[in-house]
CSV table of C-alpha atoms in Angstrom, one decimal:
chain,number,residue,atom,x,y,z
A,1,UNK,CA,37.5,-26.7,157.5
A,2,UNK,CA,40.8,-25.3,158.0
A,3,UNK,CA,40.8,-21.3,159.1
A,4,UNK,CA,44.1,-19.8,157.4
A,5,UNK,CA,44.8,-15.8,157.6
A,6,UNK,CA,47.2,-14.1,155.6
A,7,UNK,CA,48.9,-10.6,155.8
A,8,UNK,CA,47.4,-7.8,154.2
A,9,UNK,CA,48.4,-5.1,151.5
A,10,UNK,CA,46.8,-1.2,151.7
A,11,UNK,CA,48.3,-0.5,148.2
A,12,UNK,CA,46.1,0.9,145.7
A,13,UNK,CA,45.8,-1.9,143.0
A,14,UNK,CA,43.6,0.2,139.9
A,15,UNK,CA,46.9,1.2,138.1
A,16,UNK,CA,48.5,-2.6,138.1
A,17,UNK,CA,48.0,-3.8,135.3
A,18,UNK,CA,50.9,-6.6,134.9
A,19,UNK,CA,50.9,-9.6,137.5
A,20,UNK,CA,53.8,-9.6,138.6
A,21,UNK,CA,53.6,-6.0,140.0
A,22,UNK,CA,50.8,-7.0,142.3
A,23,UNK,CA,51.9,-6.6,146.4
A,24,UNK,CA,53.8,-9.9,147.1
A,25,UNK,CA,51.2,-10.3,149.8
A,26,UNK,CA,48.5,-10.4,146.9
A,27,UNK,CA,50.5,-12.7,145.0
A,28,UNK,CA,51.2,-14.9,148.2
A,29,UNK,CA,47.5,-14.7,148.6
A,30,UNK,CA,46.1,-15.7,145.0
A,31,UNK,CA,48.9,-18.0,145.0
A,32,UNK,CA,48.0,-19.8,148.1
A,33,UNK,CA,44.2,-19.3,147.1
A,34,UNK,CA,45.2,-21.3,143.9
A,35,UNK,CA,46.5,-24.2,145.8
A,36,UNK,CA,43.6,-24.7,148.0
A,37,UNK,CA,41.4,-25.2,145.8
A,38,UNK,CA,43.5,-27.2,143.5
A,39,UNK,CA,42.5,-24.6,140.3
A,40,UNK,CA,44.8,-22.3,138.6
A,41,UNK,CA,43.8,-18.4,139.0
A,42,UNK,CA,43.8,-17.4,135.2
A,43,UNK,CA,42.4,-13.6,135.8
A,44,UNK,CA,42.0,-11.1,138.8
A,45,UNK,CA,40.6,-8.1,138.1
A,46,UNK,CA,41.7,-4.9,140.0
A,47,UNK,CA,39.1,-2.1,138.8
A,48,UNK,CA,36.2,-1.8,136.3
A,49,UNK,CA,37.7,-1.3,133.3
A,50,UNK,CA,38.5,-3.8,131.3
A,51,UNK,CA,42.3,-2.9,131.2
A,52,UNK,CA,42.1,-3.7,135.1
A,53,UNK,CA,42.2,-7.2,134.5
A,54,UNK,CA,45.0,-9.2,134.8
A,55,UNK,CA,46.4,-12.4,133.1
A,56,UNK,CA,48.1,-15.3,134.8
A,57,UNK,CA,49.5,-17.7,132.4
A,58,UNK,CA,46.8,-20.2,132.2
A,59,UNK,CA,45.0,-17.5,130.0
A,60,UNK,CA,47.2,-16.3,127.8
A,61,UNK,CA,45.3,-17.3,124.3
A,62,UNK,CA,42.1,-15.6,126.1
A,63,UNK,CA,44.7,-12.5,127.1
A,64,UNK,CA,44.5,-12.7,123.3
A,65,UNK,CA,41.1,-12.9,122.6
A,66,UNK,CA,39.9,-9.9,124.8
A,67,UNK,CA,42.6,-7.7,123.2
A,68,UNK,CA,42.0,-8.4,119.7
A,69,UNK,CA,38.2,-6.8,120.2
């Protein structure tokens, strides 16, 4: 096992709603996150409601799907 730590953000994340305005230590994180496990991260969700969930590019056609309900 390898024990890695990573800096933190406080910021409140319920009104992102694009990925690229996540804190870059978020992005760092599900970036780094992504590579350990050798999987792309395709959706994060940062509140309840369904327009808290965010797209990476892997999932843009189901960006499309949940939209068009």
């Amino acid at each position: 096992p390898q024990y890695v730590t990573f800096d933190v953000w406080e910021d409140n994340l319920s009104e992102v709603r694009k990925w690229h305005h996540l804190p870059q230590n978020a992005r760092v994180y599900l970036s780094s996150l992504s590579e350990m496990v050798e999987c792309d991260i395709s959706m994060v969700s940062v509140g309840p409601e369904r327009e808290s969930t965010l797209f990476g590019h892997a999932a843009v056609s189901l960006q499309n799907f949940m939209r068009a309900e």
